[in-house]
């Protein structure tokens, strides 16, 4: 998050004091632990771990940062499951995504999982023109041609990494690629991830420039979108292509900007936000099953905030 946002947070804190610390919004029809009551999903599947806003090189040494905490959380989980994957949701380094940031504070933390990471770029990577640190560090894993978007299959799921930093013709080219990619991969379950969330209750708020991407995904029947950018956790109810509640066919969005960078206030709760927290670093665990998915927010500290649930694919 750019430094110039911090005065904005401070100036609005009194007006939004209700939301400045931990914020939660519960569903009706929940299970005992507060998670939504959905039909049970069959066992098995591929596990992913996801978060963005990770290694802040302004907070050193790297071994004592939030990124070190979430890396410590991830290490035994990945060691115990050789098939699990990691999705990075952008702003992998701060402040400007330079190559020395990736080698100096990302590599000693999340860099340990390099072979398991499927990345996406954030705005801080592009604070250095062309994002050379990002593309140089991740290489082919970042997609071809330094476009910043690509797709993979994980188990029965089709998974799409997009670049929310593109504008104008580059954005339209990505959108056309997405439509073609979805047409070629008509799987029951689909997940997309990028940096700037279409909907967010955090300080940056909504990012309507990504709404055309959301509409394409909704029309194709995608199930889940992951994003970060705001340094908090937030889960939304399923929403249709226009952002209206649609529990039967909508996309469920998670904001997971809790990878290690300084956590920031939740200011204005958006419609269809189900649960949110800005007090705990951590990662989102998802089990991608053949006909549905489970989620659980894993805190990097003992007794930290958590959130869990499960849902079927469309």
Tab-separated table of N, CA and C in Angstrom, residues 65-219:
chain	number	residue	atom	x	y	z
A	65	UNK	N	9.772	-10.144	10.537
A	65	UNK	CA	8.670	-9.428	9.913
A	65	UNK	C	7.412	-10.285	9.873
A	66	UNK	N	6.294	-9.652	9.463
A	66	UNK	CA	5.063	-10.399	9.271
A	66	UNK	C	5.211	-11.474	8.213
A	67	UNK	N	6.009	-11.201	7.171
A	67	UNK	CA	6.246	-12.211	6.142
A	67	UNK	C	6.950	-13.429	6.719
A	68	UNK	N	7.849	-13.209	7.678
A	68	UNK	CA	8.514	-14.331	8.332
A	68	UNK	C	7.516	-15.160	9.137
A	69	UNK	N	6.549	-14.489	9.767
A	69	UNK	CA	5.529	-15.210	10.532
A	69	UNK	C	4.671	-16.097	9.640
A	70	UNK	N	4.212	-15.543	8.510
A	70	UNK	CA	3.362	-16.349	7.633
A	70	UNK	C	4.174	-17.434	6.933
A	71	UNK	N	5.444	-17.174	6.649
A	71	UNK	CA	6.301	-18.217	6.077
A	71	UNK	C	6.509	-19.353	7.077
A	72	UNK	N	6.672	-19.011	8.350
A	72	UNK	CA	6.813	-20.028	9.391
A	72	UNK	C	5.543	-20.870	9.482
A	73	UNK	N	4.403	-20.249	9.299
A	73	UNK	CA	3.132	-20.969	9.284
A	73	UNK	C	3.058	-21.933	8.105
A	74	UNK	N	3.495	-21.476	6.938
A	74	UNK	CA	3.382	-22.268	5.728
A	74	UNK	C	4.343	-23.448	5.681
A	75	UNK	N	5.537	-23.281	6.221
A	75	UNK	CA	6.594	-24.273	6.036
A	75	UNK	C	6.177	-25.693	6.400
A	76	UNK	N	5.663	-25.959	7.600
A	76	UNK	CA	5.302	-27.344	7.923
A	76	UNK	C	4.091	-27.842	7.135
A	77	UNK	N	3.193	-26.930	6.749
A	77	UNK	CA	2.023	-27.328	5.981
A	77	UNK	C	2.433	-27.824	4.600
A	78	UNK	N	3.367	-27.134	3.972
A	78	UNK	CA	3.833	-27.536	2.646
A	78	UNK	C	4.716	-28.773	2.732
A	79	UNK	N	5.476	-28.888	3.810
A	79	UNK	CA	6.318	-30.075	3.988
A	79	UNK	C	5.478	-31.338	4.140
A	80	UNK	N	4.288	-31.170	4.736
A	80	UNK	CA	3.429	-32.321	4.986
A	80	UNK	C	2.580	-32.703	3.775
A	81	UNK	N	2.519	-31.848	2.753
A	81	UNK	CA	1.671	-32.110	1.591
A	81	UNK	C	2.422	-31.686	0.329
A	82	UNK	N	3.012	-32.638	-0.340
A	82	UNK	CA	3.846	-32.337	-1.505
A	82	UNK	C	3.027	-31.870	-2.704
A	83	UNK	N	1.700	-32.032	-2.664
A	83	UNK	CA	0.861	-31.611	-3.789
A	83	UNK	C	0.263	-30.228	-3.593
A	84	UNK	N	0.402	-29.636	-2.411
A	84	UNK	CA	-0.197	-28.331	-2.133
A	84	UNK	C	0.503	-27.234	-2.922
A	85	UNK	N	-0.244	-26.207	-3.276
A	85	UNK	CA	0.278	-25.071	-4.032
A	85	UNK	C	0.051	-23.784	-3.252
A	86	UNK	N	0.813	-22.746	-3.607
A	86	UNK	CA	0.695	-21.426	-2.985
A	86	UNK	C	0.355	-20.414	-4.068
A	87	UNK	N	-0.657	-19.592	-3.831
A	87	UNK	CA	-1.007	-18.501	-4.727
A	87	UNK	C	-0.627	-17.195	-4.062
A	88	UNK	N	0.258	-16.426	-4.684
A	88	UNK	CA	0.572	-15.095	-4.157
A	88	UNK	C	-0.314	-14.085	-4.874
A	89	UNK	N	-0.911	-13.182	-4.095
A	89	UNK	CA	-1.949	-12.289	-4.610
A	89	UNK	C	-1.444	-10.876	-4.863
A	90	UNK	N	-0.155	-10.728	-5.132
A	90	UNK	CA	0.399	-9.438	-5.500
A	90	UNK	C	0.947	-8.633	-4.346
A	91	UNK	N	1.691	-7.565	-4.683
A	91	UNK	CA	2.485	-6.819	-3.712
A	91	UNK	C	3.330	-7.793	-2.909
A	92	UNK	N	4.086	-8.571	-3.666
A	92	UNK	CA	4.965	-9.558	-3.057
A	92	UNK	C	6.075	-8.886	-2.255
A	93	UNK	N	6.514	-7.688	-2.694
A	93	UNK	CA	7.514	-6.926	-1.950
A	93	UNK	C	7.122	-5.454	-1.880
A	94	UNK	N	7.692	-4.796	-0.891
A	94	UNK	CA	7.543	-3.352	-0.682
A	94	UNK	C	8.929	-2.756	-0.475
A	95	UNK	N	9.110	-1.481	-0.843
A	95	UNK	CA	8.088	-0.523	-1.311
A	95	UNK	C	7.880	-0.468	-2.814
A	96	UNK	N	8.831	-0.953	-3.636
A	96	UNK	CA	8.706	-0.680	-5.063
A	96	UNK	C	9.046	-1.869	-5.952
A	97	UNK	N	9.090	-3.075	-5.421
A	97	UNK	CA	9.260	-4.256	-6.255
A	97	UNK	C	10.589	-4.370	-6.969
A	98	UNK	N	11.633	-3.733	-6.443
A	98	UNK	CA	12.950	-3.807	-7.081
A	98	UNK	C	13.528	-5.221	-6.961
A	99	UNK	N	14.454	-5.594	-7.856
A	99	UNK	CA	15.076	-6.920	-7.760
A	99	UNK	C	15.723	-7.183	-6.409
A	100	UNK	N	16.360	-6.153	-5.797
A	100	UNK	CA	17.015	-6.376	-4.504
A	100	UNK	C	16.006	-6.606	-3.381
A	101	UNK	N	14.758	-6.155	-3.559
A	101	UNK	CA	13.729	-6.455	-2.559
A	101	UNK	C	13.350	-7.938	-2.601
A	102	UNK	N	13.271	-8.478	-3.791
A	102	UNK	CA	12.948	-9.905	-3.899
A	102	UNK	C	14.066	-10.763	-3.308
A	103	UNK	N	15.303	-10.388	-3.559
A	103	UNK	CA	16.404	-11.195	-3.023
A	103	UNK	C	16.678	-10.894	-1.558
A	104	UNK	N	16.351	-9.658	-1.095
A	104	UNK	CA	16.722	-9.253	0.252
A	104	UNK	C	15.723	-9.601	1.333
A	105	UNK	N	14.407	-9.514	1.037
A	105	UNK	CA	13.428	-9.786	2.094
A	105	UNK	C	12.321	-10.736	1.682
A	106	UNK	N	12.104	-10.949	0.371
A	106	UNK	CA	11.144	-11.968	-0.053
A	106	UNK	C	11.791	-13.346	-0.051
A	107	UNK	N	12.980	-13.445	-0.624
A	107	UNK	CA	13.642	-14.753	-0.718
A	107	UNK	C	13.846	-15.433	0.633
A	108	UNK	N	14.250	-14.724	1.703
A	108	UNK	CA	14.441	-15.405	2.990
A	108	UNK	C	13.134	-15.834	3.663
A	109	UNK	N	11.987	-15.352	3.177
A	109	UNK	CA	10.709	-15.692	3.803
A	109	UNK	C	9.903	-16.584	2.846
A	110	UNK	N	9.061	-16.000	2.025
A	110	UNK	CA	8.255	-16.793	1.100
A	110	UNK	C	9.070	-17.391	-0.035
A	111	UNK	N	10.237	-16.872	-0.285
A	111	UNK	CA	11.082	-17.421	-1.342
A	111	UNK	C	11.454	-18.870	-1.123
A	112	UNK	N	11.349	-19.337	0.099
A	112	UNK	CA	11.645	-20.746	0.397
A	112	UNK	C	10.674	-21.686	-0.309
A	113	UNK	N	9.528	-21.153	-0.729
A	113	UNK	CA	8.505	-21.981	-1.358
A	113	UNK	C	8.420	-21.727	-2.863
A	114	UNK	N	9.489	-21.218	-3.422
A	114	UNK	CA	9.498	-20.756	-4.801
A	114	UNK	C	8.915	-21.781	-5.779
A	115	UNK	N	9.272	-23.049	-5.620
A	115	UNK	CA	8.818	-24.075	-6.564
A	115	UNK	C	7.331	-24.378	-6.439
A	116	UNK	N	6.688	-23.892	-5.387
A	116	UNK	CA	5.274	-24.196	-5.149
A	116	UNK	C	4.368	-22.992	-5.423
A	117	UNK	N	4.958	-21.841	-5.746
A	117	UNK	CA	4.193	-20.596	-5.840
A	117	UNK	C	3.752	-20.319	-7.273
A	118	UNK	N	2.470	-19.975	-7.410
A	118	UNK	CA	1.906	-19.457	-8.655
A	118	UNK	C	1.578	-17.984	-8.386
A	119	UNK	N	2.387	-17.061	-8.912
A	119	UNK	CA	2.276	-15.657	-8.488
A	119	UNK	C	1.298	-14.837	-9.315
A	120	UNK	N	0.958	-13.684	-8.763
A	120	UNK	CA	0.310	-12.616	-9.522
A	120	UNK	C	0.937	-11.302	-9.069
A	121	UNK	N	0.982	-10.290	-9.947
A	121	UNK	CA	1.643	-9.032	-9.601
A	121	UNK	C	0.702	-8.025	-8.959
A	122	UNK	N	1.260	-7.187	-8.067
A	122	UNK	CA	0.510	-6.097	-7.461
A	122	UNK	C	0.988	-4.754	-7.974
A	123	UNK	N	0.396	-3.687	-7.481
A	123	UNK	CA	0.800	-2.355	-7.929
A	123	UNK	C	2.208	-1.994	-7.473
A	124	UNK	N	2.649	-2.517	-6.313
A	124	UNK	CA	3.985	-2.161	-5.846
A	124	UNK	C	5.077	-2.747	-6.735
A	125	UNK	N	4.827	-3.895	-7.361
A	125	UNK	CA	5.802	-4.424	-8.315
A	125	UNK	C	6.021	-3.445	-9.461
A	126	UNK	N	4.933	-2.765	-9.858
A	126	UNK	CA	5.004	-1.850	-10.994
A	126	UNK	C	5.454	-0.445	-10.593
A	127	UNK	N	5.747	-0.219	-9.334
A	127	UNK	CA	6.367	1.053	-8.961
A	127	UNK	C	7.767	1.161	-9.545
A	128	UNK	N	8.368	0.028	-9.877
A	128	UNK	CA	9.562	0.007	-10.709
A	128	UNK	C	9.088	-0.319	-12.123
A	129	UNK	N	9.304	0.560	-13.065
A	129	UNK	CA	8.716	0.462	-14.399
A	129	UNK	C	8.963	-0.907	-15.021
A	130	UNK	N	7.874	-1.523	-15.466
A	130	UNK	CA	7.973	-2.817	-16.116
A	130	UNK	C	8.044	-3.996	-15.164
A	131	UNK	N	8.064	-3.734	-13.864
A	131	UNK	CA	8.107	-4.787	-12.836
A	131	UNK	C	9.239	-5.783	-13.072
A	132	UNK	N	10.481	-5.318	-13.271
A	132	UNK	CA	11.580	-6.259	-13.550
A	132	UNK	C	11.904	-7.170	-12.378
A	133	UNK	N	11.700	-6.687	-11.140
A	133	UNK	CA	11.956	-7.533	-9.991
A	133	UNK	C	11.031	-8.738	-9.974
A	134	UNK	N	9.760	-8.503	-10.236
A	134	UNK	CA	8.758	-9.570	-10.234
A	134	UNK	C	9.031	-10.585	-11.340
A	135	UNK	N	9.149	-10.108	-12.580
A	135	UNK	CA	9.317	-11.030	-13.698
A	135	UNK	C	10.684	-11.706	-13.670
A	136	UNK	N	11.696	-10.992	-13.181
A	136	UNK	CA	13.012	-11.604	-13.082
A	136	UNK	C	13.080	-12.682	-12.029
A	137	UNK	N	12.386	-12.461	-10.919
A	137	UNK	CA	12.440	-13.417	-9.819
A	137	UNK	C	11.610	-14.665	-10.110
A	138	UNK	N	10.382	-14.480	-10.599
A	138	UNK	CA	9.496	-15.627	-10.810
A	138	UNK	C	9.708	-16.306	-12.156
A	139	UNK	N	10.275	-15.593	-13.126
A	139	UNK	CA	10.578	-16.203	-14.407
A	139	UNK	C	9.348	-16.779	-15.092
A	140	UNK	N	9.463	-17.985	-15.674
A	140	UNK	CA	8.337	-18.595	-16.403
A	140	UNK	C	7.089	-18.784	-15.556
A	141	UNK	N	7.235	-18.897	-14.237
A	141	UNK	CA	6.064	-19.086	-13.372
A	141	UNK	C	5.125	-17.890	-13.422
A	142	UNK	N	5.601	-16.717	-13.853
A	142	UNK	CA	4.773	-15.514	-13.929
A	142	UNK	C	3.998	-15.423	-15.240
A	143	UNK	N	4.118	-16.436	-16.092
A	143	UNK	CA	3.426	-16.423	-17.368
A	143	UNK	C	4.329	-15.976	-18.495
A	144	UNK	N	3.887	-16.185	-19.704
A	144	UNK	CA	4.724	-15.883	-20.869
A	144	UNK	C	4.657	-14.406	-21.233
A	145	UNK	N	5.730	-13.919	-21.838
A	145	UNK	CA	5.744	-12.579	-22.407
A	145	UNK	C	5.628	-11.437	-21.426
A	146	UNK	N	5.861	-11.688	-20.143
A	146	UNK	CA	5.743	-10.664	-19.103
A	146	UNK	C	4.399	-9.935	-19.167
A	147	UNK	N	3.356	-10.697	-19.471
A	147	UNK	CA	2.001	-10.130	-19.483
A	147	UNK	C	1.410	-10.113	-18.076
A	148	UNK	N	1.830	-11.098	-17.264
A	148	UNK	CA	1.327	-11.175	-15.897
A	148	UNK	C	0.036	-11.944	-15.745
A	149	UNK	N	-0.405	-12.682	-16.773
A	149	UNK	CA	-1.599	-13.511	-16.642
A	149	UNK	C	-1.387	-14.846	-17.348
A	150	UNK	N	-2.028	-15.879	-16.791
A	150	UNK	CA	-1.871	-17.252	-17.279
A	150	UNK	C	-2.910	-18.109	-16.569
A	151	UNK	N	-3.042	-19.358	-16.961
A	151	UNK	CA	-3.955	-20.268	-16.265
A	151	UNK	C	-3.307	-21.630	-16.090
A	152	UNK	N	-3.775	-22.349	-15.072
A	152	UNK	CA	-3.295	-23.687	-14.758
A	152	UNK	C	-4.490	-24.534	-14.338
A	153	UNK	N	-4.284	-25.822	-14.229
A	153	UNK	CA	-5.277	-26.716	-13.658
A	153	UNK	C	-4.724	-27.312	-12.380
A	154	UNK	N	-5.525	-27.280	-11.315
A	154	UNK	CA	-5.170	-27.885	-10.042
A	154	UNK	C	-6.277	-28.872	-9.694
A	155	UNK	N	-5.971	-30.173	-9.765
A	155	UNK	CA	-7.003	-31.172	-9.602
A	155	UNK	C	-8.060	-30.996	-10.677
A	156	UNK	N	-9.309	-30.944	-10.275
A	156	UNK	CA	-10.417	-30.756	-11.218
A	156	UNK	C	-10.735	-29.286	-11.472
A	157	UNK	N	-9.977	-28.395	-10.842
A	157	UNK	CA	-10.265	-26.964	-10.928
A	157	UNK	C	-9.438	-26.295	-12.017
A	158	UNK	N	-10.068	-25.338	-12.700
A	158	UNK	CA	-9.333	-24.439	-13.579
A	158	UNK	C	-9.032	-23.170	-12.797
A	159	UNK	N	-7.767	-22.769	-12.771
A	159	UNK	CA	-7.308	-21.665	-11.926
A	159	UNK	C	-6.619	-20.627	-12.810
A	160	UNK	N	-7.015	-19.365	-12.648
A	160	UNK	CA	-6.570	-18.291	-13.549
A	160	UNK	C	-5.923	-17.178	-12.744
A	161	UNK	N	-4.687	-16.843	-13.083
A	161	UNK	CA	-3.979	-15.715	-12.474
A	161	UNK	C	-4.036	-14.530	-13.434
A	162	UNK	N	-4.527	-13.383	-12.951
A	162	UNK	CA	-4.687	-12.208	-13.803
A	162	UNK	C	-3.848	-11.039	-13.299
A	163	UNK	N	-3.648	-10.065	-14.171
A	163	UNK	CA	-2.839	-8.885	-13.872
A	163	UNK	C	-3.767	-7.674	-13.775
A	164	UNK	N	-4.022	-7.212	-12.551
A	164	UNK	CA	-4.948	-6.089	-12.362
A	164	UNK	C	-4.264	-4.736	-12.506
A	165	UNK	N	-3.035	-4.716	-13.005
A	165	UNK	CA	-2.313	-3.457	-13.225
A	165	UNK	C	-2.395	-2.985	-14.671
A	166	UNK	N	-3.008	-3.767	-15.538
A	166	UNK	CA	-3.074	-3.423	-16.952
A	166	UNK	C	-4.217	-2.442	-17.219
A	167	UNK	N	-4.004	-1.559	-18.173
A	167	UNK	CA	-5.006	-0.566	-18.535
A	167	UNK	C	-5.124	-0.477	-20.060
A	168	UNK	N	-6.196	0.135	-20.519
A	168	UNK	CA	-6.400	0.453	-21.929
A	168	UNK	C	-6.279	-0.800	-22.804
A	169	UNK	N	-5.469	-0.744	-23.856
A	169	UNK	CA	-5.393	-1.853	-24.802
A	169	UNK	C	-4.876	-3.129	-24.144
A	170	UNK	N	-3.926	-3.003	-23.228
A	170	UNK	CA	-3.404	-4.192	-22.554
A	170	UNK	C	-4.489	-4.862	-21.717
A	171	UNK	N	-5.333	-4.056	-21.087
A	171	UNK	CA	-6.445	-4.607	-20.323
A	171	UNK	C	-7.424	-5.332	-21.241
A	172	UNK	N	-7.759	-4.725	-22.387
A	172	UNK	CA	-8.697	-5.343	-23.314
A	172	UNK	C	-8.132	-6.634	-23.901
A	173	UNK	N	-6.831	-6.661	-24.125
A	173	UNK	CA	-6.195	-7.885	-24.612
A	173	UNK	C	-6.299	-8.991	-23.571
A	174	UNK	N	-6.076	-8.645	-22.308
A	174	UNK	CA	-6.214	-9.631	-21.238
A	174	UNK	C	-7.659	-10.127	-21.145
A	175	UNK	N	-8.617	-9.226	-21.268
A	175	UNK	CA	-10.022	-9.597	-21.175
A	175	UNK	C	-10.400	-10.566	-22.301
A	176	UNK	N	-9.911	-10.301	-23.512
A	176	UNK	CA	-10.178	-11.204	-24.635
A	176	UNK	C	-9.526	-12.567	-24.394
A	177	UNK	N	-8.311	-12.549	-23.862
A	177	UNK	CA	-7.629	-13.809	-23.527
A	177	UNK	C	-8.430	-14.590	-22.495
A	178	UNK	N	-8.960	-13.897	-21.474
A	178	UNK	CA	-9.738	-14.556	-20.428
A	178	UNK	C	-10.971	-15.232	-21.008
A	179	UNK	N	-11.700	-14.548	-21.877
A	179	UNK	CA	-12.893	-15.132	-22.489
A	179	UNK	C	-12.534	-16.395	-23.258
A	180	UNK	N	-11.438	-16.325	-24.006
A	180	UNK	CA	-11.004	-17.484	-24.783
A	180	UNK	C	-10.556	-18.619	-23.873
A	181	UNK	N	-9.836	-18.283	-22.809
A	181	UNK	CA	-9.358	-19.302	-21.873
A	181	UNK	C	-10.529	-20.031	-21.213
A	182	UNK	N	-11.537	-19.282	-20.800
A	182	UNK	CA	-12.708	-19.895	-20.164
A	182	UNK	C	-13.490	-20.756	-21.151
A	183	UNK	N	-13.544	-20.330	-22.409
A	183	UNK	CA	-14.239	-21.115	-23.424
A	183	UNK	C	-13.539	-22.441	-23.683
A	184	UNK	N	-12.214	-22.433	-23.534
A	184	UNK	CA	-11.442	-23.649	-23.778
A	184	UNK	C	-11.395	-24.574	-22.571
A	185	UNK	N	-11.703	-24.067	-21.386
A	185	UNK	CA	-11.604	-24.867	-20.166
A	185	UNK	C	-12.945	-24.821	-19.432
A	186	UNK	N	-13.862	-25.631	-19.855
A	186	UNK	CA	-15.212	-25.632	-19.290
A	186	UNK	C	-15.298	-26.631	-18.137
A	187	UNK	N	-14.566	-26.377	-17.074
A	187	UNK	CA	-14.589	-27.249	-15.909
A	187	UNK	C	-15.760	-26.883	-15.005
A	188	UNK	N	-16.158	-27.819	-14.151
A	188	UNK	CA	-17.235	-27.551	-13.204
A	188	UNK	C	-16.860	-26.438	-12.239
A	189	UNK	N	-15.587	-26.423	-11.798
A	189	UNK	CA	-15.135	-25.491	-10.760
A	189	UNK	C	-14.026	-24.599	-11.301
A	190	UNK	N	-14.117	-23.296	-11.035
A	190	UNK	CA	-13.107	-22.356	-11.520
A	190	UNK	C	-12.819	-21.299	-10.462
A	191	UNK	N	-11.564	-20.918	-10.371
A	191	UNK	CA	-11.086	-19.904	-9.420
A	191	UNK	C	-10.178	-18.943	-10.166
A	192	UNK	N	-10.316	-17.649	-9.895
A	192	UNK	CA	-9.428	-16.635	-10.464
A	192	UNK	C	-8.847	-15.795	-9.338
A	193	UNK	N	-7.653	-15.273	-9.552
A	193	UNK	CA	-7.030	-14.433	-8.525
A	193	UNK	C	-6.188	-13.350	-9.166
A	194	UNK	N	-6.157	-12.214	-8.463
A	194	UNK	CA	-5.373	-11.053	-8.880
A	194	UNK	C	-5.220	-10.151	-7.666
A	195	UNK	N	-4.701	-8.933	-7.860
A	195	UNK	CA	-4.354	-8.103	-6.712
A	195	UNK	C	-5.474	-7.189	-6.237
A	196	UNK	N	-6.059	-6.389	-7.117
A	196	UNK	CA	-7.037	-5.371	-6.723
A	196	UNK	C	-8.446	-5.970	-6.651
A	197	UNK	N	-9.061	-6.047	-5.464
A	197	UNK	CA	-10.392	-6.652	-5.363
A	197	UNK	C	-11.464	-5.763	-5.990
A	198	UNK	N	-12.419	-6.386	-6.630
A	198	UNK	CA	-13.538	-5.610	-7.175
A	198	UNK	C	-14.326	-4.974	-6.035
A	199	UNK	N	-14.480	-5.716	-4.925
A	199	UNK	CA	-15.236	-5.235	-3.766
A	199	UNK	C	-14.352	-5.334	-2.527
A	200	UNK	N	-14.352	-4.289	-1.713
A	200	UNK	CA	-13.530	-4.294	-0.506
A	200	UNK	C	-14.028	-3.246	0.475
A	201	UNK	N	-14.035	-3.620	1.751
A	201	UNK	CA	-14.383	-2.689	2.828
A	201	UNK	C	-13.152	-1.996	3.403
A	202	UNK	N	-11.973	-2.311	2.892
A	202	UNK	CA	-10.744	-1.695	3.380
A	202	UNK	C	-10.549	-0.287	2.863
A	203	UNK	N	-9.418	0.301	3.211
A	203	UNK	CA	-9.160	1.706	2.914
A	203	UNK	C	-9.104	2.055	1.447
A	204	UNK	N	-8.681	1.119	0.606
A	204	UNK	CA	-8.668	1.390	-0.828
A	204	UNK	C	-10.058	1.315	-1.435
A	205	UNK	N	-10.951	0.562	-0.800
A	205	UNK	CA	-12.314	0.447	-1.291
A	205	UNK	C	-12.423	-0.414	-2.548
A	206	UNK	N	-13.542	-0.270	-3.243
A	206	UNK	CA	-13.803	-1.051	-4.452
A	206	UNK	C	-12.881	-0.631	-5.593
A	207	UNK	N	-12.687	-1.541	-6.521
A	207	UNK	CA	-11.861	-1.282	-7.706
A	207	UNK	C	-12.694	-1.599	-8.951
A	208	UNK	N	-13.570	-0.660	-9.341
A	208	UNK	CA	-14.518	-0.944	-10.426
A	208	UNK	C	-13.864	-1.183	-11.777
A	209	UNK	N	-12.596	-0.800	-11.944
A	209	UNK	CA	-11.953	-1.050	-13.235
A	209	UNK	C	-11.790	-2.547	-13.506
A	210	UNK	N	-11.899	-3.389	-12.443
A	210	UNK	CA	-11.839	-4.834	-12.643
A	210	UNK	C	-13.232	-5.454	-12.811
A	211	UNK	N	-14.274	-4.631	-12.807
A	211	UNK	CA	-15.637	-5.149	-12.945
A	211	UNK	C	-15.867	-5.900	-14.264
A	212	UNK	N	-15.293	-5.464	-15.401
A	212	UNK	CA	-15.483	-6.259	-16.626
A	212	UNK	C	-14.935	-7.679	-16.510
A	213	UNK	N	-13.831	-7.840	-15.782
A	213	UNK	CA	-13.276	-9.176	-15.550
A	213	UNK	C	-14.254	-9.998	-14.707
A	214	UNK	N	-14.774	-9.376	-13.649
A	214	UNK	CA	-15.749	-10.051	-12.787
A	214	UNK	C	-16.958	-10.516	-13.598
A	215	UNK	N	-17.457	-9.658	-14.494
A	215	UNK	CA	-18.635	-9.988	-15.302
A	215	UNK	C	-18.356	-11.180	-16.204
A	216	UNK	N	-17.183	-11.225	-16.825
A	216	UNK	CA	-16.824	-12.352	-17.687
A	216	UNK	C	-16.769	-13.647	-16.872
A	217	UNK	N	-16.177	-13.577	-15.705
A	217	UNK	CA	-16.085	-14.759	-14.855
A	217	UNK	C	-17.474	-15.213	-14.393
A	218	UNK	N	-18.312	-14.256	-14.007
A	218	UNK	CA	-19.661	-14.601	-13.562
A	218	UNK	C	-20.464	-15.245	-14.690
A	219	UNK	N	-20.359	-14.703	-15.889
A	219	UNK	CA	-21.086	-15.262	-17.030
A	219	UNK	C	-20.630	-16.681	-17.337
